[in-house]
Structures are given as C-alpha cells and as structure tokens.
Amino acid sequence: MIRTSFNDGWQTRRKVNFFAELVGPAAPFQPVDLPHDAMISEDRVPPDEGATIEGGAGAYFPGGAFEYRKTFFVSEELSGKRILFEFEGVYRDATVHINGAYAGQRPYGYSHFTVDADAYLRYGQDNEIRVEARAHQDSRWYTGAGIYRNVWMLTGETVRIAPDGLRVTTLEMEGERAVVEVATRLLNDSIALHSLDLTVGILDSSGNAVAQDTTRVTVLPNEYAMARSRVYLPEARRWDVDSPHLYSCSITLSKAGEVVDADSVTFGIRSLQLEPDRGLRINGRSIKLRGACIHHDNGPLGAATYARAEERRVQILKEAGFNAIRMSHHPMSKAMLDACDRHGMLVVDEAFDMWTSAKSSFDYSLHFPEWWERDVESMVAKDYNHPSVIMYSIGNEIPESGSAVGAAWGRKLAEKIRSVDSSRYVTNAINGHLAVMSELAAQREKLQEEEDGAGINTLMADEADPADGISASDLVTERTAESFSILDVAGMNYADSRYALDRDAFPNRITLGTESFPTRIDHTWRLVEQYSHVIGDFTWTGWDYLGEVGIGRPLHATSPDNSRGAIGAPFPYLLAGCGDIDITGHRRPASYYREIVFGLRTVPYIAVQPPETHGKTFIGSPWAWSGSIASWTWPGWESKPVTVEVYTDADEVELLLNGNRVGRASAGPDHRFRAHFDLPYEPGELCAVGYRKGVETGRCRLASAQGPVTLTAQADRPVLTTTLGDLGFVSLTLTDPQGTCWTGVDRPVCVEVSGTGDLIALGSADPQPVERFDAAECPTYDARALAIVRPAAAGKIHIRATATGCEAAETTITVE
C-alpha cells in the first residue's frame, strides 16, 4: 500500500467531558505536529498537591486523558480503494473515531496498529479523525502520553500487499553463497478472482541489483495468498555488529503491465547459533553481549519518537562500548530498530512488563488476557526483517513466573512467538526474588512500613549481596525451573550467583544477565567471560531516563544515625540517575569505567568526587555511582580535601598534580580496575599514568578552567534534511578560552532559533530541575545544556544562545 506521512496538521488538548462543555467554556485545542508527547509539557506537581501518574515513578507528571483531532480532505479518486491509518504507538488505551464513528482501539501503549477507515470516510470533502489516549497510574516509569510515534495513511487497491506483509528470511548460508526466501502476503477484498505478476528485486547497499524473480500469483475472492520466492545470492555479504551490511528487497505487484501495488524493506543476511559450550554465535563467530537496558524516552523530548533522536542514542551507546540493547520493558520503535540495523547494534526486544498480575493500579494487566496475542503479533511483524533483532523477551520480572500457572502463561507466549517467527530466540527477564516474594512477605511488609513505595527494588538495594543468595537458593531453583525450561535463553535479573550453580545443575541452560547493577560490572563481567553458557550482561541502565526518580542518586549519610540508603527521591526530582550516559547524551564516569572493564579502553580515566562529600559515608543504592565527574575545576574549595578516582586496567597507576607525585597505587582487575587518592584541591593539571610491569600503558589529564567563562554552541551535525524525523542537537557548554569546562559556575542559558527550524526542547542533566523542557531558558548543569531543533524547510537554522557574563554563542545548521 502507498504510505503517506500523516504527522502534520493535528490539534490536541486535555480531553473534556461533553457534558462539562455544555455548562462551561470549551478547552481550546492547540496545534501540534507528530510525534507528540502530551505529558512532557505539563507542569509537574508534588504528590500532595495533585494526582500524578505514579508519583516519583512517573517523575511527578500529572496523568489524565488527552485528545487529538485532524481535518483532512479525501478525494473522489480514492473512492473504492482501501484506506487505513497506521499508528506506530499511542500511549495508552487509544480509541480512534473517524467522522464521529468509532473505528478502532488499542489498549497497549507500545504496539503499532492499523485502523480501517473506508466505511467512515466522506469522499470529495473534508473528514475528521479523533484519537483519545489516557495515562493514569498504569506504569512504573515515565511513559509520556498521546500520539508519541508516527502516524501513516495507507492507500491501496482491493488487491494489494498487506501492511507488514513482506518478510525476508535467510534459508541457507555457505561460504559467500546465501539463499533468501521472500514471502509476500497478498489480500483480495474484491468479489473477483485476480491473477497478478509479482516481481522481487534485491539491491545491495550501493543500490546494485543482485537478484530478481517474477512469479504469477492468483488470489481468490475475499481471501489472501502467500507468495514465496527463492532468490540466490552467490556473493552475499553478511550483516554483523562490525560490518552491518544491509540489502533492500522491493516487491512490485502488476496486472497487464500496470503496477497495482509495491512495497520494500531492508534486511540483512546473518546466521544465529546457540550452544551451552560455545555460547551465542553470529555468522559462526562467538560473541558476548555487552548490553544496555534502556527506556523509551529521549530525555528533553519526553516520549516523542524522532528517528534522529533514536539513531543518536544508538550511535552514542555503540561508541561507549555497548553492542546490544534491551528495550525495557516494551517493544522498540521502528526508528530505533532501523538505527540498530544500520549501526550494528544487537537487540533484545521485550513484549511486556506485566501479564495477569498488576504492578500498578490501572496497568495493562487489565487488558492482557484479551489482547496479548495481537500485541505479540504486532511486535513480531515490526521486528521480522530487522537483522539486529536476535531475541524476543516475553516479559520482565513477571510475578507469576514462580508459579505453575505463570509457567503455563510463559509457554503460551513463547510458543506464540515461535509460531510467527522461528528464526530468533525467546527469553524472559525473570527476577528470582519476585518469583518467591510470597515467602519473603515478612521482609516486604517491614520495608513497606519503613519506606514509601518500597518493594522489590528496595529489597535488592538494601541487601544486594544477600539477594544473590536468595537467587541461588533451592527455593528459587525449584520455583523457576519450569519458567526457565520453556525459554531458549534464561534471562536473569540480578542473579549472577546462579551462573556457576546452573552450569552443573542445568547443563543445557543458556543464560543471559538481563539486568545487573552498574556498580558491580567488574564482578559480573568476569563471570560472563568465565562461563560459556552465559552469553552476556545488560546493565540497568545504559541511558538515563525520566521517572523512577533517584534510584541512582549518590546519597551520603549526614549523621551516624542516617546510614541507610533510600530508593526514590522527593519532588522535584525528575531522573532515575542510574544511566552510564545522561539524558543529554553525555557520557558519565561509569561509562568509561565500563569501557575499561570490557577491555575496550587502555587509557586511564580520572573522575573526582565533589569536595562537599569528602569524609561522608556513601549510602547510595547499588544503581548509584559515587557522584564523581571528570573535572578538576572546583572554585572555592582550594586546599580542601578531595577524593580522586582513577579507572584503569593497568597494574598500577601514579597520580601527578602539577607535575608533582601525589602517590602510586595498585589497580587493574585485582583491585576492581580502580584506585583512589585523597589530596588537597589545588588548581592546575591532574595527571594519571598507568603502568603494567613497570611500563607505561597510557595517561589521562584533567586541567582546571582558567580565565573568563565562555559560552559555546556546537551542533552535532552541520547539515540536516527535511526527511521525516530529522533533528539537530546543539551542545551548549560553559568553558574557559582553552575549551575546558567551567564546572561550578552554572548559570541560565537562553536560546533563540530563527530561520527554517524551531526549538523543540531545551534542558540539562540536572536530576531535579524546576524548568520545563519546552521553555527557551534553562540553567546549565555541570556547565552543560542541550538544545534540540527541528527543521521545517530547506534553508538555514540560526541558533543564538546567551548567558549572563558571556558573549553570545551562535551556530548555523544547513537544511537540505
């Protein structure tokens, strides 16, 4: 079917009750273009001042119902054709009305779905489509609300290629030769029999034709037909993480020489193998998954899914050393899948965070029994042609997984996936604690009494090491055995104590760490490398996110009596704070530490704990880093003691301050890849030198900012396009004249955008901001902020940023 963007010309408002409008003024609609997050521009409220989605879990945003409408003209020429609207994602409980008539719905907020419009359209005149969405105490993280992904209008003949009806499968691989099957689902809604010619064309990444096939297909009235074509590629190039070669497959459906319909997809040729003694292999090569769990929001953009924002995240995560992403805990966007294909990032795509047992008051569990099959089918239809997808996850920390009934549900889900896609593996991210939570009722009740919002995360935070013992207990072993047995890969959250145990107890079990504490990556990764049946690890999280506020905040005891950490943080906290990379895309010290642990970086890395925390006891959760940053600029703290962290794989590291030796300490894997030094702060240059067997392996420097504060503006790319979903990301930084970040002198930055683009978001990595992301001014945090611009037409976008005491910073982006 012909696919046309349906993103522009919408209006939105909070949904208004019809009867309320009869007695009062109507709430005005505001113009918007999609994708659009209706929640991110709402004012956040403390829990005691208004209803929020889930308090800190939802970042203190108010819930509610939202409605969208759009007027569009349908020409007489389209009468008699098939017209559908495709929604890539609406959060949540979406209902669609066309010209006042109910046309369809979708309860799940992460599934793409289509709505047949034919019966409700008026041809040769204007039509109206309305979409309603609701978000209310239905999630454990920030979800956003509204039509947050793309919408398409699909038009076609009564005989046509079905939406998502083109699937490409690699059947055989031998040397450079590959055999590919192209399966095309054809629909015939007419009362006549139709015989058509179907032509398949395969192009390589350079656009060269490498294979073609034509076949005759007859489709009976009011039925469908599946046409399968085998094509042979004698010199096929493989898709891999290091060489993500992509092909394109085009389908043309014609009758009597006239084209009736056409479609195309990209795909990759690669093989997957899985064995306990050789682990995961791609194209015959063993690989360990260096994984990042991520949520779906894009920081200052909220949940709005722009293609460039998704690609930028994938690129930064890849550059930071990750080779796999687990989308948590819902299906990944099409845009991110496309980016993973292009950049060689492996994907574990997850279906659900709950099945029949609710985790929030009004969550998807209320709809799961009726809708789960359609949502699984939707996920697989979206993922099928993406070589980056190697595994489906049927759930995350599902409470039922420790019961017989839960195992039966898991079997239904796993077999459903295998029935529609047998080419990939199935996992389930099982948390052993949750599986036996009924037996831990006493601890849970105590925690709930002591702390608002306590639960499984609090239990693990307070007892990270004892929790490992619970995961390896006979009780967990027994209660999870069936749930694990139905999977190709046993996904385990925070259960690396089972890795050695399962090698002997379950010799055919292949394991994946689907969530792990970022602060224990050195321990966890050593186990991943040691055991062949453990195919990788996914940290929580690779990228910071909105909601679940404060689980990674660096807490310190303020008194001897305050020695217990807490999960969550009070208003106005916004961020979880546990990501290797912050919401603006800036790598935090934990990211460089992980890169060293992975064996991908040999140069040391220096991070400095804030001087005000020196001497205080750290009581942060296992998701919390120390609060250190890569800065040797601490104005006002001269001669006061500070703690310097040095990360390195070298045996020893020497620290120099202004050329003078501070000390030398052991490091490397035997010392958790780190060394600590206490010294008085003195401006200048700090240098860490790594040594292995007395030979220098590399050095890292931090310099203090000096001189006047300068504001800089740097665009991530000099040229944008008018292609759907493109964005420009402009980094705003306070530096000295030499380009060193001036931390400690944060100030408000005001941004003006003119020309052929618009400012759509402005923000920083401040974990507890009071400003909204749709404002034109925000304070820097650790000397940084980020402006995001959207191109509107070809031409030039001019960005001008100002800050108190600084000359204006300007940059220009070309739009083609």
PDB file of C-alpha atoms in Angstrom, residues 65 197 205 259 368 541 551 576 647 649:
ATOM      1  CA  ALA A  65      -6.840  11.894  29.217  1.00  0.00           C
ATOM      2  CA  ASP A 197       2.607 -10.775 -11.620  1.00  0.00           C
ATOM      3  CA  SER A 205      23.849  -1.303  -0.061  1.00  0.00           C
ATOM      4  CA  VAL A 259       1.559  -1.567 -11.365  1.00  0.00           C
ATOM      5  CA  PHE A 368      -3.549  -8.655  28.821  1.00  0.00           C
ATOM      6  CA  THR A 541      20.759   1.323  32.574  1.00  0.00           C
ATOM      7  CA  ILE A 551      17.262   5.234  42.227  1.00  0.00           C
ATOM      8  CA  ALA A 576      16.471   7.940  37.682  1.00  0.00           C
ATOM      9  CA  TYR A 647      39.916   3.775  36.487  1.00  0.00           C
ATOM     10  CA  ASP A 649      43.219  -1.922  33.568  1.00  0.00           C
TER      11      ASP A 649
END
